[in-house]
Short mmCIF file of C-alpha atoms and ligand atoms in Angstrom, two decimals:
data_model
loop_
_atom_site.label_atom_id
_atom_site.label_comp_id
_atom_site.label_asym_id
_atom_site.label_seq_id
_atom_site.Cartn_x
_atom_site.Cartn_y
_atom_site.Cartn_z
CA MET A 78 -17.90 -22.75 23.13
CA ARG A 79 -18.74 -22.16 19.42
CA LYS A 80 -15.81 -20.70 17.49
CA ILE A 81 -16.35 -18.02 14.93
CA VAL A 82 -14.52 -16.10 12.17
CA VAL A 83 -13.70 -12.47 12.88
CA ALA A 84 -12.95 -10.49 9.71
CA ILE A 85 -11.33 -7.12 10.22
CA ASP A 86 -10.80 -4.80 7.27
CA GLY A 87 -9.77 -1.23 6.96
CA PHE A 88 -7.33 1.33 5.58
CA SER A 89 -3.62 0.99 6.04
CA SER A 90 -2.17 1.78 9.48
CA THR A 91 -5.53 1.89 11.25
CA GLY A 92 -4.00 -0.29 13.93
CA LYS A 93 -5.95 -3.34 12.70
CA SER A 94 -3.13 -5.72 13.40
CA THR A 95 -2.58 -4.48 16.97
CA ILE A 96 -6.26 -4.93 17.78
CA ALA A 97 -6.59 -8.22 15.90
CA LYS A 98 -3.54 -9.67 17.67
CA GLU A 99 -4.95 -8.66 21.11
CA LEU A 100 -8.34 -10.00 20.38
CA ALA A 101 -6.98 -13.38 19.13
CA LYS A 102 -4.80 -13.67 22.24
CA THR A 103 -7.72 -13.02 24.54
CA LEU A 104 -9.98 -15.46 22.71
CA ASN A 105 -7.29 -18.03 22.15
CA TYR A 106 -7.89 -17.77 18.39
CA ILE A 107 -5.41 -17.92 15.50
CA TYR A 108 -4.47 -14.49 14.16
CA VAL A 109 -3.61 -14.08 10.45
CA ASP A 110 -2.16 -10.77 9.05
CA THR A 111 -3.01 -11.03 5.38
CA GLY A 112 -1.21 -7.78 4.63
CA ALA A 113 1.98 -9.65 5.52
CA MET A 114 1.23 -12.15 2.80
CA TYR A 115 0.97 -9.42 0.12
CA ARG A 116 4.08 -7.84 1.53
CA ALA A 117 5.90 -11.20 1.28
CA VAL A 118 5.06 -11.47 -2.42
CA THR A 119 6.29 -7.91 -2.87
CA TYR A 120 9.49 -8.66 -1.02
CA TYR A 121 10.03 -11.64 -3.32
CA ALA A 122 9.54 -9.38 -6.38
CA LEU A 123 12.09 -6.85 -5.07
CA LYS A 124 14.64 -9.55 -4.14
CA ASN A 125 14.35 -11.30 -7.47
CA GLY A 126 14.69 -8.25 -9.80
CA LEU A 127 11.03 -8.19 -10.78
CA ILE A 128 10.84 -4.48 -9.83
CA THR A 129 13.40 -2.35 -11.67
CA ASP A 130 13.43 1.36 -12.23
CA GLU A 131 10.30 1.61 -10.13
CA GLU A 132 8.57 -0.64 -12.68
CA LEU A 133 6.86 -3.87 -11.61
CA ASN A 134 7.20 -6.77 -14.10
CA LYS A 135 3.72 -8.28 -13.70
CA PRO A 136 3.98 -11.14 -16.20
CA SER A 137 7.24 -12.36 -14.53
CA LEU A 138 5.74 -12.10 -11.07
CA ILE A 139 2.65 -14.07 -12.18
CA GLU A 140 4.96 -16.74 -13.67
CA SER A 141 6.96 -16.90 -10.40
CA LEU A 142 3.89 -17.48 -8.20
CA ASP A 143 4.51 -21.21 -8.01
CA LYS A 144 7.91 -20.54 -6.42
CA ILE A 145 6.45 -18.34 -3.66
CA HIS A 146 5.55 -20.23 -0.47
CA ILE A 147 4.28 -18.25 2.43
CA SER A 148 3.79 -19.65 5.92
CA PHE A 149 3.34 -18.44 9.46
CA LYS A 150 5.11 -19.71 12.58
CA TYR A 151 4.14 -18.72 16.12
CA ASN A 152 6.84 -16.84 18.06
CA SER A 153 6.07 -17.44 21.71
CA GLU A 154 8.24 -14.55 22.90
CA LYS A 155 6.55 -12.05 20.67
CA GLU A 156 3.20 -13.76 21.10
CA PHE A 157 2.22 -13.67 17.43
CA SER A 158 2.85 -15.62 14.26
CA GLU A 159 5.71 -14.39 12.08
CA VAL A 160 5.66 -14.63 8.33
CA TYR A 161 8.08 -16.82 6.33
CA LEU A 162 8.93 -16.76 2.68
CA ASN A 163 10.20 -20.10 1.31
CA GLY A 164 11.31 -21.02 4.89
CA GLU A 165 13.00 -17.63 5.69
CA ASN A 166 11.63 -15.43 8.43
CA ILE A 167 10.97 -12.08 6.74
CA GLU A 168 8.93 -10.42 9.46
CA ASP A 169 11.27 -7.38 9.64
CA GLN A 170 12.12 -7.14 5.96
CA ILE A 171 8.49 -6.68 4.87
CA ARG A 172 7.89 -3.62 7.09
CA THR A 173 10.21 -1.26 5.15
CA LEU A 174 8.93 1.82 3.22
CA GLU A 175 10.27 0.23 0.04
CA VAL A 176 7.96 -2.79 0.41
CA SER A 177 5.08 -0.45 1.48
CA ARG A 178 5.63 1.50 -1.78
CA TYR A 179 5.17 -1.50 -4.03
CA VAL A 180 2.72 -3.63 -2.09
CA SER A 181 -0.47 -1.92 -3.35
CA PRO A 182 0.40 -2.35 -7.05
CA VAL A 183 1.33 -6.00 -6.34
CA ALA A 184 -2.04 -6.41 -4.55
CA THR A 185 -3.95 -5.28 -7.71
CA ILE A 186 -2.85 -8.45 -9.60
CA SER A 187 -5.73 -10.93 -9.67
CA GLU A 188 -3.46 -13.99 -9.91
CA VAL A 189 -1.66 -12.96 -6.72
CA ARG A 190 -5.00 -12.40 -4.98
CA LYS A 191 -6.40 -15.68 -6.10
CA LYS A 192 -3.41 -17.60 -4.71
CA LEU A 193 -3.41 -15.78 -1.39
CA VAL A 194 -7.18 -15.87 -0.87
CA GLN A 195 -7.19 -19.64 -1.38
CA GLN A 196 -4.54 -20.07 1.33
CA GLN A 197 -6.43 -17.70 3.66
CA GLN A 198 -9.72 -19.60 3.25
CA LEU A 199 -7.93 -22.85 4.06
CA MET A 200 -6.45 -21.28 7.22
CA GLY A 201 -9.95 -20.25 8.42
CA LYS A 202 -11.71 -23.51 7.62
CA GLU A 203 -11.84 -24.64 11.21
CA LYS A 204 -12.90 -21.14 12.46
CA GLY A 205 -11.52 -19.76 15.69
CA ILE A 206 -9.65 -17.17 13.63
CA VAL A 207 -9.09 -13.43 13.53
CA MET A 208 -7.98 -12.30 10.14
CA ASP A 209 -7.19 -8.75 9.05
CA GLY A 210 -6.79 -7.22 5.63
CA ARG A 211 -8.76 -5.34 2.92
CA ASP A 212 -11.13 -7.97 1.51
CA ILE A 213 -11.66 -10.36 4.41
CA GLY A 214 -15.34 -9.63 4.99
CA THR A 215 -16.10 -9.08 1.33
CA VAL A 216 -14.19 -11.84 -0.51
CA VAL A 217 -12.32 -14.25 1.82
CA PHE A 218 -15.01 -14.85 4.40
CA PRO A 219 -18.22 -13.21 3.14
CA ASP A 220 -20.06 -15.37 5.71
CA ALA A 221 -17.94 -14.42 8.72
CA GLU A 222 -19.98 -14.28 11.88
CA LEU A 223 -18.41 -10.91 12.80
CA LYS A 224 -17.11 -8.26 10.42
CA ILE A 225 -15.33 -5.06 11.45
CA PHE A 226 -14.32 -2.08 9.34
CA MET A 227 -11.68 0.12 10.89
CA THR A 228 -11.09 3.69 9.94
CA ALA A 229 -9.07 6.73 11.20
CA SER A 230 -8.03 9.98 9.55
CA ALA A 231 -4.98 9.74 7.14
CA GLU A 232 -3.02 12.10 9.41
CA THR A 233 -3.62 10.00 12.51
CA ARG A 234 -2.61 6.89 10.61
CA ALA A 235 0.53 8.48 9.14
CA LYS A 236 1.55 9.72 12.60
CA ARG A 237 1.22 6.17 13.96
CA ARG A 238 3.18 4.63 11.13
CA PHE A 239 5.86 7.29 11.27
CA LYS A 240 6.44 6.63 14.97
CA GLU A 241 6.52 2.92 14.37
CA LEU A 242 9.06 3.24 11.54
CA LEU A 243 11.28 5.59 13.54
CA GLU A 244 11.26 3.15 16.46
CA ARG A 245 12.39 0.41 14.04
CA GLY A 246 15.31 2.69 13.07
CA HIS A 247 14.11 3.88 9.64
CA ASN A 248 15.25 7.31 8.51
CA LEU A 249 12.38 9.06 6.74
CA SER A 250 10.05 12.10 7.00
CA TYR A 251 6.48 12.30 8.16
CA GLU A 252 5.57 13.71 4.73
CA GLU A 253 6.91 10.62 2.99
CA VAL A 254 4.84 8.37 5.27
CA LEU A 255 1.66 10.47 4.77
CA GLU A 256 2.15 10.35 1.02
CA ASN A 257 2.52 6.53 1.20
CA VAL A 258 -0.62 6.16 3.36
CA THR A 259 -2.80 8.31 1.05
CA THR A 260 -1.47 6.72 -2.16
CA ARG A 261 -2.12 3.24 -0.78
CA ASP A 262 -5.69 4.26 0.28
CA LYS A 263 -6.36 5.35 -3.26
CA ILE A 264 -5.01 2.25 -5.01
CA ASP A 265 -6.55 -0.16 -2.45
CA SER A 266 -10.03 1.37 -2.67
CA SER A 267 -10.11 1.93 -6.44
CA ARG A 268 -8.61 -1.29 -7.81
CA GLU A 269 -10.85 -3.51 -9.90
CA ASP A 270 -10.30 -6.79 -8.07
CA SER A 271 -11.60 -6.86 -4.46
CA PRO A 272 -11.41 -3.10 -3.70
CA LEU A 273 -11.37 -2.10 -0.09
CA ILE A 274 -14.99 -1.39 0.82
CA LYS A 275 -17.05 -1.82 3.92
CA ALA A 276 -18.54 -5.33 3.82
CA LYS A 277 -22.27 -5.84 4.16
CA GLY A 278 -23.07 -6.22 7.85
CA ALA A 279 -19.70 -4.83 9.03
CA PHE A 280 -19.42 -2.68 12.17
CA GLU A 281 -17.47 0.49 11.52
CA ILE A 282 -15.05 1.62 14.20
CA ASP A 283 -13.25 4.99 13.84
CA ASN A 284 -10.37 4.58 16.25
CA SER A 285 -8.76 8.04 15.84
CA PHE A 286 -9.39 8.77 19.42
CA LEU A 287 -9.81 5.30 20.99
CA ALA A 288 -7.33 3.58 23.15
CA ILE A 289 -6.38 -0.02 22.29
CA GLU A 290 -8.09 -1.32 25.45
CA GLU A 291 -11.33 0.42 24.58
CA GLN A 292 -11.34 -1.06 21.04
CA VAL A 293 -10.56 -4.59 22.34
CA GLU A 294 -13.34 -4.29 24.88
CA THR A 295 -15.85 -3.18 22.19
CA LEU A 296 -14.81 -6.07 19.94
CA LEU A 297 -15.03 -8.64 22.75
CA LYS A 298 -18.64 -7.60 23.31
CA LEU A 299 -19.35 -7.94 19.61
CA VAL A 300 -17.69 -11.38 19.55
CA ASP A 301 -19.75 -12.49 22.54
CA ARG A 302 -22.96 -11.36 20.75
CA ALA A 303 -21.93 -13.00 17.51
CA ILE A 304 -21.13 -16.33 19.26
CA LYS A 305 -24.54 -16.27 20.92
CA LYS A 306 -26.60 -15.06 17.98
CA GLY A 307 -24.94 -16.45 14.82
CA PRO A 308 -24.23 -14.24 11.82
CA ILE A 309 -25.21 -10.56 12.28
CA ILE A 310 -27.67 -9.29 9.59
CA LYS A 311 -27.84 -5.56 9.54
O1 LIG B 276 -2.24 -4.24 6.09
P1 LIG B 276 -0.95 -3.86 5.38
O2 LIG B 276 -0.69 -2.37 5.30
O3 LIG B 276 0.22 -4.60 5.79
O4 LIG B 276 -1.22 -4.30 3.80
C1 LIG B 276 -0.29 -4.08 2.82
C2 LIG B 276 -0.98 -3.94 1.49
O5 LIG B 276 -1.53 -5.27 1.03
C3 LIG B 276 -2.17 -3.01 1.41
O6 LIG B 276 -1.73 -1.75 0.95
C4 LIG B 276 -3.10 -3.64 0.41
C5 LIG B 276 -2.74 -5.07 0.32
N1 LIG B 276 -3.74 -5.97 1.01
C6 LIG B 276 -4.78 -6.44 0.21
O7 LIG B 276 -4.89 -6.01 -0.90
N2 LIG B 276 -5.65 -7.30 0.70
C7 LIG B 276 -5.47 -7.77 1.94
N3 LIG B 276 -6.37 -8.67 2.42
C8 LIG B 276 -4.43 -7.33 2.76
C9 LIG B 276 -3.60 -6.42 2.26
#
């Protein structure tokens, strides 16, 4: 059967990754979490003293880009690919609120985006991929056969993220998480390079009140249609 590219974009904590992972598993496609790649660069910056006194040293980070190697390795127990920075598994380290605080400023840097976008385009060359992020349908794969734009209210998203962080043992308040979610929305949607916008031809799904199974079911129908029909022109 013809394989396609599924591009999923949307605001932070819309549950994109959960849905994308499920979809990829069902279709036997590769899943790539591009947010994890921006988080990996941010983690590198934090670890290497490129963020001090809440200040990001952009020129030093740009200079260090050649030393940052990001890869993914499939974990058969967890049933998804974990992210590695220079050979070290950093899947847990990149999910902290500290990384979340600095990742949006890091993602505004064009040199960072150029490097990661190139790698993402290579990963999708053979199709059969579900990729989620902020610019997948607009910049990385503007010709993707299926584009999805996921939304949910900031409060719904902050509640989900708060629960997830608590479960991971982080000690923080709901207000801090809400503040992080809304600040990231603002930076991600207003940055100059590749702002988060709904791509042309994208299907919008507000999942505030949708169960995971319902969303996957909807997406599977759209995938089926896209495979049969080719690119969807709206
Ligand atoms: O999906 P996430 O919350 O893990 O993404 C973390 C940040 O990375 C997000 O605030 C914006 C940035 N990002 C981006 O600019 N482009 C992407 N394709 C993916 C993420």
